[in-house]
Structures are given as structure tokens and as C-alpha cells.
XYZ file of C-alpha atoms in Angstrom:
396
model
C 16.301 -11.589 -3.879
C 17.510 -8.829 -2.992
C 19.162 -8.751 1.014
C 17.773 -5.210 2.859
C 19.079 -2.166 3.190
C 19.233 1.083 3.463
C 20.640 2.556 0.199
C 22.926 0.108 -2.791
C 26.159 1.927 -3.436
C 25.433 3.041 -6.866
C 28.105 2.222 -9.629
C 27.430 5.678 -11.738
C 29.590 7.687 -9.335
C 32.679 7.396 -9.924
C 34.201 11.117 -8.289
C 32.994 11.198 -5.037
C 34.649 14.328 -4.318
C 33.178 15.724 -7.628
C 29.422 14.513 -7.178
C 29.567 15.610 -3.799
C 30.435 19.119 -4.401
C 27.507 19.423 -7.071
C 24.697 17.788 -4.450
C 26.288 20.190 -2.356
C 25.883 23.779 -4.013
C 23.004 23.185 -5.637
C 21.277 23.069 -1.374
C 23.405 27.140 -2.238
C 21.876 27.776 -5.652
C 18.263 27.070 -4.270
C 18.563 29.709 -1.222
C 20.515 32.423 -3.783
C 17.860 34.425 -4.804
C 16.331 34.962 -1.084
C 16.520 37.880 1.546
C 17.764 37.142 4.696
C 15.239 37.618 6.978
C 14.130 34.798 4.571
C 15.895 32.463 5.933
C 14.454 32.076 9.561
C 11.283 32.597 9.579
C 8.674 29.326 10.086
C 5.176 29.955 9.451
C 3.920 26.307 10.501
C 5.718 23.298 12.331
C 6.271 21.373 8.735
C 7.898 23.912 7.320
C 11.473 24.958 8.336
C 13.757 27.342 8.742
C 15.592 27.704 5.251
C 19.170 28.482 7.005
C 18.086 24.730 9.345
C 17.479 22.840 6.363
C 21.083 24.217 5.509
C 22.600 23.339 8.666
C 20.512 20.181 9.179
C 22.194 18.470 6.180
C 25.828 19.818 7.294
C 25.488 18.206 9.957
C 24.548 14.476 8.526
C 28.290 14.775 7.319
C 29.834 15.692 9.571
C 28.318 13.378 12.614
C 27.941 10.340 10.680
C 30.641 11.053 8.202
C 33.494 13.181 9.837
C 33.534 12.451 13.407
C 33.615 8.589 13.305
C 36.145 8.486 10.351
C 38.203 11.057 10.752
C 40.972 10.593 13.352
C 41.071 14.231 15.588
C 38.063 15.594 14.054
C 37.826 18.704 15.425
C 33.939 19.289 15.696
C 32.478 23.104 14.604
C 30.278 24.001 17.164
C 29.446 21.795 20.028
C 25.381 22.369 20.191
C 25.130 22.389 16.819
C 24.422 18.574 17.523
C 21.801 20.021 19.118
C 20.815 22.580 17.450
C 20.199 20.483 14.140
C 18.782 17.344 14.962
C 16.276 15.854 13.734
C 14.430 13.337 14.715
C 17.478 10.538 15.983
C 16.807 9.970 19.407
C 20.321 8.063 19.114
C 22.511 10.677 18.769
C 20.718 12.323 21.197
C 19.128 15.197 22.869
C 17.306 18.185 19.599
C 15.304 21.122 19.263
C 11.996 20.844 19.686
C 10.190 20.792 16.102
C 8.018 23.458 16.232
C 11.042 26.093 17.874
C 13.351 25.595 14.698
C 12.686 29.073 13.764
C 12.871 30.339 16.739
C 16.269 29.940 16.341
C 17.509 33.592 15.913
C 21.332 31.752 17.116
C 23.310 30.798 15.185
C 23.341 33.045 12.024
C 22.545 32.535 8.464
C 26.190 34.102 7.957
C 27.423 30.848 10.379
C 25.591 28.537 8.731
C 27.537 29.372 5.580
C 30.959 28.928 7.458
C 29.902 26.063 8.854
C 28.401 24.711 5.341
C 32.129 25.814 4.828
C 34.522 24.299 7.218
C 32.631 20.659 6.359
C 32.857 20.935 2.474
C 36.906 21.458 3.317
C 36.974 18.387 5.842
C 34.531 16.110 3.495
C 36.386 17.055 0.413
C 39.746 16.065 1.570
C 38.424 12.997 3.268
C 36.308 11.452 0.074
C 40.315 11.879 -1.330
C 41.928 9.475 1.440
C 41.864 6.584 2.335
C 39.797 6.891 5.221
C 36.899 6.744 1.696
C 36.513 3.069 2.309
C 33.899 0.438 -0.084
C 31.690 0.585 3.450
C 31.525 3.606 4.180
C 30.254 4.266 0.744
C 26.425 3.337 1.426
C 26.346 5.889 4.212
C 27.634 8.139 2.226
C 25.268 8.285 -0.726
C 22.485 8.064 1.960
C 23.880 11.514 2.535
C 23.471 12.750 -0.651
C 20.350 11.682 -1.203
C 19.564 13.030 2.310
C 20.602 16.733 0.971
C 18.452 16.498 -2.485
C 15.132 15.383 -0.283
C 16.302 18.764 1.690
C 16.118 19.855 -1.132
C 13.204 19.750 -2.088
C 12.177 20.444 0.199
C 13.555 24.082 0.772
C 11.686 24.568 -2.288
C 8.793 23.378 -0.371
C 9.291 25.220 2.219
C 10.496 28.749 1.065
C 7.112 28.947 -1.971
C 4.408 28.704 1.419
C 7.361 31.559 3.317
C 6.557 33.205 0.958
C 3.540 32.446 -0.260
C 2.359 33.699 3.164
C 3.843 36.719 2.975
C 1.196 39.025 2.885
C 2.674 41.017 -0.259
C 2.931 37.695 -2.365
C 7.016 38.952 -3.239
C 8.420 36.712 -6.202
C 11.156 33.611 -5.057
C 12.274 33.477 -8.965
C 10.892 34.890 -11.807
C 11.649 30.858 -13.769
C 8.359 28.922 -15.089
C 9.480 25.176 -13.193
C 6.061 23.897 -13.623
C 5.262 21.090 -16.435
C 1.526 21.410 -18.186
C -1.393 19.240 -18.705
C -2.385 19.714 -22.473
C -5.184 16.616 -23.044
C -8.495 18.243 -22.151
C -9.356 14.858 -21.958
C -8.569 11.999 -19.498
C -7.986 8.744 -21.769
C -7.494 5.221 -19.071
C -5.453 2.913 -19.230
C -6.725 -0.662 -18.881
C -4.650 -3.163 -16.585
C -5.976 -7.132 -16.445
C -5.491 -9.234 -13.516
C -3.004 -10.835 -11.960
C 0.060 -10.872 -9.964
C 3.153 -8.550 -11.135
C 6.009 -8.005 -8.924
C 6.781 -4.564 -7.013
C 9.863 -2.882 -5.036
C 13.101 -1.778 -6.723
C 15.751 -4.316 -7.952
C 19.097 -2.606 -9.643
C 22.410 -2.270 -8.778
C 21.991 1.525 -7.964
C 20.511 3.591 -4.908
C 17.124 3.182 -3.020
C 15.970 3.792 0.395
C 15.542 0.904 2.357
C 11.460 0.997 2.471
C 11.705 0.171 -1.490
C 13.238 -2.799 -0.701
C 13.032 -5.960 -1.000
C 10.801 -7.056 -4.418
C 7.939 -9.134 -3.892
C 4.492 -9.906 -5.625
C 1.312 -8.031 -5.502
C -2.296 -9.431 -7.173
C -4.112 -7.255 -9.240
C -8.313 -7.298 -9.618
C -8.610 -5.512 -13.620
C -8.155 -1.976 -12.967
C -7.453 1.504 -14.920
C -5.782 4.268 -13.976
C -6.121 8.073 -16.471
C -2.819 8.792 -18.545
C -2.616 12.310 -17.369
C -3.127 14.112 -13.871
C -6.371 15.948 -12.350
C -5.857 19.999 -13.823
C -7.113 23.022 -12.030
C -9.940 23.500 -14.280
C -11.280 19.837 -13.631
C -11.309 20.342 -9.514
C -13.070 23.883 -10.003
C -15.950 22.219 -11.329
C -15.426 19.890 -8.671
C -15.968 23.267 -5.710
C -18.302 25.285 -7.862
C -20.416 21.882 -7.618
C -20.503 22.454 -4.275
C -18.103 19.401 -3.209
C -16.339 20.803 0.132
C -19.626 21.051 1.541
C -20.635 18.010 0.566
C -20.376 15.383 2.975
C -20.963 12.433 1.293
C -17.234 12.206 -0.479
C -15.074 12.873 2.526
C -13.812 10.313 4.692
C -15.330 11.406 7.991
C -11.950 12.288 9.569
C -11.724 14.915 5.982
C -15.231 16.053 6.874
C -14.325 17.363 9.877
C -11.249 18.576 8.525
C -12.834 20.679 5.858
C -15.609 22.235 8.951
C -12.911 23.067 11.763
C -10.130 24.843 8.649
C -13.233 25.853 6.615
C -11.740 24.690 4.150
C -12.621 26.359 0.041
C -9.883 25.159 -2.436
C -6.212 23.350 -2.771
C -4.350 25.694 -0.768
C -2.227 28.596 -2.063
C -5.769 29.063 -4.598
C -7.288 32.439 -3.590
C -10.606 34.414 -4.526
C -10.186 38.433 -4.787
C -12.491 40.433 -6.748
C -15.079 37.488 -8.550
C -11.020 36.010 -9.649
C -9.577 33.245 -8.676
C -5.642 33.667 -8.546
C -2.952 31.246 -7.842
C 0.284 31.768 -5.953
C 2.971 30.409 -7.491
C 7.462 30.738 -7.376
C 6.667 33.304 -10.329
C 4.535 35.438 -7.531
C 0.690 35.583 -7.382
C -0.437 34.659 -10.746
C -4.047 33.878 -12.516
C -4.559 30.243 -12.211
C -4.096 28.417 -14.967
C -6.379 26.221 -15.703
C -4.946 24.051 -18.017
C -1.579 23.165 -16.005
C -2.084 20.229 -13.380
C -3.574 20.900 -9.446
C -1.651 21.050 -7.140
C -1.209 21.258 -2.643
C -4.246 19.498 -1.884
C -4.208 16.748 1.056
C -4.947 13.255 0.730
C -8.487 14.290 2.182
C -9.158 16.339 -0.957
C -7.563 14.054 -3.572
C -9.976 10.897 -2.215
C -13.094 13.121 -2.264
C -12.592 14.694 -6.198
C -12.047 11.448 -6.726
C -15.485 9.944 -5.450
C -17.461 12.631 -6.485
C -16.374 11.816 -10.331
C -17.373 8.528 -9.307
C -13.370 6.837 -9.445
C -11.108 6.322 -6.445
C -7.443 7.019 -5.799
C -5.394 4.245 -7.264
C -2.967 2.031 -4.390
C 0.841 2.410 -5.048
C 1.286 -1.609 -5.953
C -1.172 -0.222 -9.173
C 0.587 3.061 -9.511
C 3.970 1.767 -9.824
C 2.429 -1.092 -12.225
C 1.155 1.332 -14.416
C 4.050 4.176 -14.477
C 5.771 2.941 -17.697
C 2.658 3.356 -19.379
C 1.860 7.546 -19.345
C 3.320 10.780 -17.775
C 4.463 11.346 -14.298
C 6.826 13.563 -12.389
C 5.079 17.351 -11.892
C 3.552 16.114 -8.784
C 3.472 13.265 -5.877
C 0.863 11.697 -7.116
C -1.871 10.144 -3.861
C -2.908 6.962 -3.324
C -5.271 4.877 -1.448
C -2.149 2.896 0.217
C -0.964 2.812 3.701
C 2.853 3.390 4.316
C 3.537 -0.198 5.687
C 6.906 -2.354 5.306
C 7.580 -4.399 1.994
C 7.401 -8.294 3.042
C 10.965 -8.086 4.529
C 12.233 -5.145 5.511
C 14.473 -4.807 8.732
C 15.009 -1.643 9.877
C 19.160 -1.276 10.065
C 20.449 -0.492 13.614
C 21.708 2.055 14.917
C 20.440 5.530 13.765
C 20.534 4.451 10.115
C 17.620 2.451 11.207
C 15.097 5.726 11.737
C 15.746 7.599 8.807
C 12.046 5.497 7.879
C 10.797 2.371 9.152
C 9.260 4.800 12.204
C 7.739 6.497 10.174
C 5.585 3.351 8.945
C 2.039 4.659 10.588
C -0.682 6.933 9.631
C 0.704 7.841 6.335
C -0.457 7.812 3.475
C 2.031 6.420 -0.005
C 2.445 9.266 -2.344
C 4.257 7.988 -5.438
C 6.067 9.941 -8.363
C 8.543 13.438 -8.418
C 7.551 16.670 -8.543
C 8.544 19.827 -10.384
C 10.216 20.091 -6.584
C 12.614 16.932 -6.822
C 15.997 17.659 -7.809
C 16.600 16.207 -11.293
C 18.287 12.399 -11.255
C 16.503 11.861 -7.048
C 13.190 9.794 -8.852
C 12.368 6.433 -9.728
C 9.109 4.724 -9.772
C 9.487 2.673 -7.262
C 10.377 5.818 -4.443
C 8.172 5.550 -1.842
C 6.812 9.037 -0.711
C 4.513 9.295 2.429
C 3.303 12.312 4.942
C -0.258 12.952 7.114
C -3.842 12.588 5.431
C -4.147 16.687 6.868
C -1.025 18.023 5.138
C -0.850 19.521 1.688
C 2.121 22.416 1.979
C 3.999 19.662 -0.651
C 3.098 19.369 -5.067
C 0.866 17.342 -4.411
C -1.625 16.142 -7.086
C -4.216 13.713 -8.205
C -4.348 10.933 -10.190
C -7.570 8.777 -11.181
C -8.571 5.059 -10.960
C -11.363 2.535 -11.273
């Protein structure tokens, strides 16, 4: 069994400087369509201002790569550790998450100067004798960390613009992947002992290790995701008014929030409209339903007389269907795999500290950067959250 570590070094990366530039530049490209005012908005606690993402990912490389490994390195600004530390208790005090939107300073231009400064220092570092084999795993973690924030960037930008009363267009580009099949086919799997978890020599996070056996009963899993038209049937059948399909906590959520539809759906003049990155558009009934929380996914499955798959069932079955357009809710709590061990220091805070009160999502989404998805990836969110690109795959 592979020893537990936060990551493994990817043998495919032969030019670290080139890979670093490629990934870092993509973050800037995501922000290119924004107006300067868009960079500073924080509508809710779960959504961080785009400029904070740009600063935080830069802080990661400065704090964990440059400061410890470059002699006489001069930090760009001594206050930035307080401003851009996210949740690393080991690294020191930080701005409370809810206050990120109050940071009118540092300015957007200051943060881009910060990125330029750190990127130039990193390019020198990556082509120097200071880049040792021992540092490469942490460097690759930093690159994958940036890709995680690229997905969050796009997700947060959609929330920011989608709650602007003018419903502005982010970018005239269709990134959705349509579901065209009218009927859902159920794929059958026999009971038995299966193995799940990461194996191989490429990158993975610590929560994907170590590979282990699981026993599964007979199960069936859908060959495609639930569509908007199917979810609309649930709504029109009174799904949000029937407590029988909801967990008790979910039913409380429905009543407290007067929930009636997925996020970004708007009933205007008797017609369902949906805010997309292309602006407000008529609901595409053939597209996969998106932006729903665990409560809604579970209630829909119950209404259909089915359930959500466990994460083990999803992984075992994942080679038999297409995935990647939505993060798919599973019925599994986010818990450590056997032999999971938190690393010492700040890196140990990356995943393990969040293994409570969260549910696992599997797959990827249209917002996931290219090369940042695999069928062992364990995403996780709280049950009430729906701003991510989340969808439903049924099982029974």
C-alpha cells in the first residue's frame, strides 16, 4: 500500500517553470472579463472576492516555497500573511473569512503587482539549485491548490454576477455539457469486494490515499445525470412542499429559506429563466440540473423512489458512464480512509481538519481546470451549500 502523504510527485512534469507559468496565467485569464468593481464583492461568507483568490494563491507560493527555501528572500508586504492566510492556524493570525469583502486595500493593482513579484521570484527559484527533490511535492501541491482556486474563482464570479440585479454576462462562451438522452438507463453491479482509492505515480491529495477494499451489495447507478426537465417535474409535483422526501434538517432548511428551486432559477412572467455565465437565459430543459445542495439532491432521489450513490459505488462504477460536467452528490459522509494520517505542520491542515459535517462529491464540473480531475478525487461540502456546480446521479 502506498504510504500516506499529501501528494505524490507527477513524473509528467519535466519543466516546472513552464508548468508554473501555464497554471498561474490561467487564473489571470479567468479574471480578464471582470470590471474592477467585480474584484472586491463578497455577497455571502462562502464567496470570496476574486482579488482575494489571486492574492491567496500567490501567498501560498511565497509562504511555503520562497520564504523557507530562498536565502535572504524579501517578502513583498509583511501584512499580506495576515490578509491572505485562509485557514492555516500554523502560519498565524488571519482576516476573518466574512471580512474579506471589507478589504478595499490592498488594491487590485497592488495584488497584480504582488503576483508579478512572486512569479518572477518563483521563476528564478524553479531554475536554480534551490529546487530540490524534497521541495517538488510541496510545489506540486501549490499548483493543484491554484487549480482548486481557479474553480472557486469561476464559481464565485458566477455568484457575484448572478446576484447583480442586471444579470451581467461574464463571457459569451458556452462551457456546459448537455445531456441528450431522454431515458435514464440503470447500470447493474453485482455484490462483491472492490477496491477504491488512488494508486499510481501521478499527483493526488492525501484524502485519496490509501487504497482499500470495500464490500458492496448489488446496486444500480444511472448512466447520466438528472436533467432540468426532470427536476422541474419534481418542483411542479410539489417536491418542495412535501416533507416526506426531506431529511429533518433539510426540511428545516426549506422552510427557513422558503426554498422553491435550484440556485439561479427565476420564474419571470410564467417562464423559468436561468442565470448562466452567458447571462440570464431561458431554462434549457435538456441540460443537467445544477447548483443544488445535498438536501435537494436527496429529496429528489427519494421522490423518484431511489437514492444517491455512496462514494464507493460511484468510484467503482465511474468507468461505465461519462462524468465531469457536475460535481455529483454522494450519500457518503466525508471521513478519512483507513490508514489516513495528517502530515505535520501547515500542510497537515489541508484536508484532515475538515472531516466533519461534510458530504462527499465525486467527479468534476464544467468549472474544473483541464487536468485537475480524476475518479478518485474526493470533493466535500456542507449539506446546505449550492453555489458550486453540483448535480444528481441516481442509484438504487
